[in-house]
Tab-separated table of C-alpha atoms in Angstrom:
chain	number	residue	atom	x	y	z
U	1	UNK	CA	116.771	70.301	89.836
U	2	UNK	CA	119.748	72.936	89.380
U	3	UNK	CA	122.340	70.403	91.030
U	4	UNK	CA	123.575	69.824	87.356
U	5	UNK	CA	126.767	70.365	85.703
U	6	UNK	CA	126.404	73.233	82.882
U	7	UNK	CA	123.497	75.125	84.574
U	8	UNK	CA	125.480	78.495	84.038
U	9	UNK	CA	125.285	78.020	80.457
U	10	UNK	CA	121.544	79.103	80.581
U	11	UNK	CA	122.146	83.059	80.886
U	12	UNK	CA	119.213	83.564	82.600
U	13	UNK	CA	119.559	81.668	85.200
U	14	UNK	CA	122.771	83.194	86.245
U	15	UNK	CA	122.996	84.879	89.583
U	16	UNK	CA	119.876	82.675	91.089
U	17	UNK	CA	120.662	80.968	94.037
U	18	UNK	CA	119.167	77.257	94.646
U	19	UNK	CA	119.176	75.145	97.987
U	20	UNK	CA	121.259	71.593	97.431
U	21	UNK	CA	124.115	69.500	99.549
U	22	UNK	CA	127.071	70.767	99.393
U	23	UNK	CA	128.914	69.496	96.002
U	24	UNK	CA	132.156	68.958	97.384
U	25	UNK	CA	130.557	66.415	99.713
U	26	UNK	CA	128.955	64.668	96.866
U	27	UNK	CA	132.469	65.265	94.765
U	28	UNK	CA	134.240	63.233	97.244
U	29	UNK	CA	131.641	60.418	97.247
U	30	UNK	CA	131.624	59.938	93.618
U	31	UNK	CA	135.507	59.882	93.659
U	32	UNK	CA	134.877	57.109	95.655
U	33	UNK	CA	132.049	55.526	93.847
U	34	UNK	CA	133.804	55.747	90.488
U	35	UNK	CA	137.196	54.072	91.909
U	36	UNK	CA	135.467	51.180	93.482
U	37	UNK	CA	132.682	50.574	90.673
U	38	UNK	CA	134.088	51.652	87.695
U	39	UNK	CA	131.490	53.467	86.438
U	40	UNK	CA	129.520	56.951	87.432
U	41	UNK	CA	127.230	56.887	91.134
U	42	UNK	CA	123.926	57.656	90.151
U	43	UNK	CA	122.400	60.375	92.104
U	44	UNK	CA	120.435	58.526	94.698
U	45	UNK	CA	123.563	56.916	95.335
U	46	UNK	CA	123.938	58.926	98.628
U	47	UNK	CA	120.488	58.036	99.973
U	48	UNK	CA	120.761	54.391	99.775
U	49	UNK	CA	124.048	55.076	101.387
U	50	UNK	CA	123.018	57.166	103.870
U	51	UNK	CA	120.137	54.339	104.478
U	52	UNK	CA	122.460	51.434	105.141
U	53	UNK	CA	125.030	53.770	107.060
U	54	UNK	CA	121.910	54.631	109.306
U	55	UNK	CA	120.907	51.111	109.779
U	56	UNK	CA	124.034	49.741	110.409
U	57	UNK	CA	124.278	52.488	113.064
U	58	UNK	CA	121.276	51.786	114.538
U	59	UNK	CA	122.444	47.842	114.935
U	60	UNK	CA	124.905	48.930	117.143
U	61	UNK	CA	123.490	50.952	119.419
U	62	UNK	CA	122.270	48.046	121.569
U	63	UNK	CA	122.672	44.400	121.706
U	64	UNK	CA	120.239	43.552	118.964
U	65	UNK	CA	119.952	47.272	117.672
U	66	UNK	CA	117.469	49.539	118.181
U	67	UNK	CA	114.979	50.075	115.441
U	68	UNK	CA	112.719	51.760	118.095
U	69	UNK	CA	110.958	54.821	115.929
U	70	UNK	CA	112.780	56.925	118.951
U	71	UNK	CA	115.909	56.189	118.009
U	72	UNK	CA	115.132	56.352	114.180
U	73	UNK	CA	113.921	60.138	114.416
U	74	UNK	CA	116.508	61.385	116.789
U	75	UNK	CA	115.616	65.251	116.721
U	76	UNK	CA	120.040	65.824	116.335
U	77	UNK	CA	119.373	63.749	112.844
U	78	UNK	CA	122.634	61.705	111.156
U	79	UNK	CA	125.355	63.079	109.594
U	80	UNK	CA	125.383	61.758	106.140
U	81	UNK	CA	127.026	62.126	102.762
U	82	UNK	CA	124.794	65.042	101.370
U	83	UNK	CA	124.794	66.225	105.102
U	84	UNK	CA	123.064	66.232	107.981
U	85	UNK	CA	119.457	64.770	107.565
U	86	UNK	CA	116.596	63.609	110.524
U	87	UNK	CA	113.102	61.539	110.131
U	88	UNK	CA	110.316	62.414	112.004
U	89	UNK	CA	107.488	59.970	112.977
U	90	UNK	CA	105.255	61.170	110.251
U	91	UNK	CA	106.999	60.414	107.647
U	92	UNK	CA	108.997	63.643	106.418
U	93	UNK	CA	112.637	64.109	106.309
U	94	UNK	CA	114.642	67.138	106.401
U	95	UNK	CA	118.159	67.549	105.124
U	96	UNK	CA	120.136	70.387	105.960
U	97	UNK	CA	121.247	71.943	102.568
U	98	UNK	CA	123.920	74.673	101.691
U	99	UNK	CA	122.791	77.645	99.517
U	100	UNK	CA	124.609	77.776	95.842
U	101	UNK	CA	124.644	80.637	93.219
U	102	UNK	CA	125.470	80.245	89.263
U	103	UNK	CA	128.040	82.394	88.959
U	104	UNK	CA	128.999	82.662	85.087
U	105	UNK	CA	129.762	78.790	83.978
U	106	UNK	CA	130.052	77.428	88.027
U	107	UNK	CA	127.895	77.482	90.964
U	108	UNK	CA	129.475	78.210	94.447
U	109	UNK	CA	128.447	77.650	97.678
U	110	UNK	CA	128.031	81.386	99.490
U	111	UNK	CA	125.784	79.651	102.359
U	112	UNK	CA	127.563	76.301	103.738
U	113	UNK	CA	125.194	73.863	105.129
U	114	UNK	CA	124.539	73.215	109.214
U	115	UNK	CA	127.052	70.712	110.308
U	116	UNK	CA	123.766	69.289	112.541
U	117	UNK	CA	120.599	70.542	113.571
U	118	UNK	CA	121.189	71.070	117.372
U	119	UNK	CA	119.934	74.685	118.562
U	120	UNK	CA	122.611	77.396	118.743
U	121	UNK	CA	122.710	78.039	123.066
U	122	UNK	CA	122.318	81.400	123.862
């Protein structure tokens, strides 16, 4: 995983470019994190977020909620903390990512992420 603080300190790995969510996303949500728990979100912090945020969306849609395996791989996805990310009925998940280089002792984003994954119209 290059998602890591100090990555630019290996020289050779400078100018590469790696696929992750966008880290000011994940900034924000550990600002959070840190101020309610008091200590540092682990990294899968987001998922299980993103898991109960889904669910708890899903229990509204309806009276009763709709757990249907339609409604849990919408094609449009869920927005969620690293992102947009959708489920499809066998069994993957894809996350829509933003495209980072290591530039000297930072990386930067120089592709943002999709904001969703509905079709551009032409």
């Amino acid at each position: 995983m290059w998602d890591v603080g100090g990555i630019g300190q290996e020289a050779t790995l400078r100018g590469g470019w790696y696929a992750a969510p966008d880290p000011t996303r994940r900034a924000d949500f550990e600002r959070r994190y840190l101020a309610t728990y008091g200590r540092p979100a682990p990294r899968l912090a987001t998922l299980a977020y993103d898991a109960v945020a889904l669910a708890g969306h899903l229990a509204r849609l309806r009276p009763g909620g709709d757990f249907s395996a339609a409604a849990i791989t919408n094609p449009n996805g869920w927005a969620g903390v690293d992102g947009a990310f959708r489920l499809f009925p066998d069994g993957r998940s894809e996350r829509a990512l933003a495209v980072i280089e290591i530039q000297g002792d930072r990386s930067t984003v120089i592709g943002p992420a999709p904001s969703s994954f509905a079709r551009p119209v032409n």
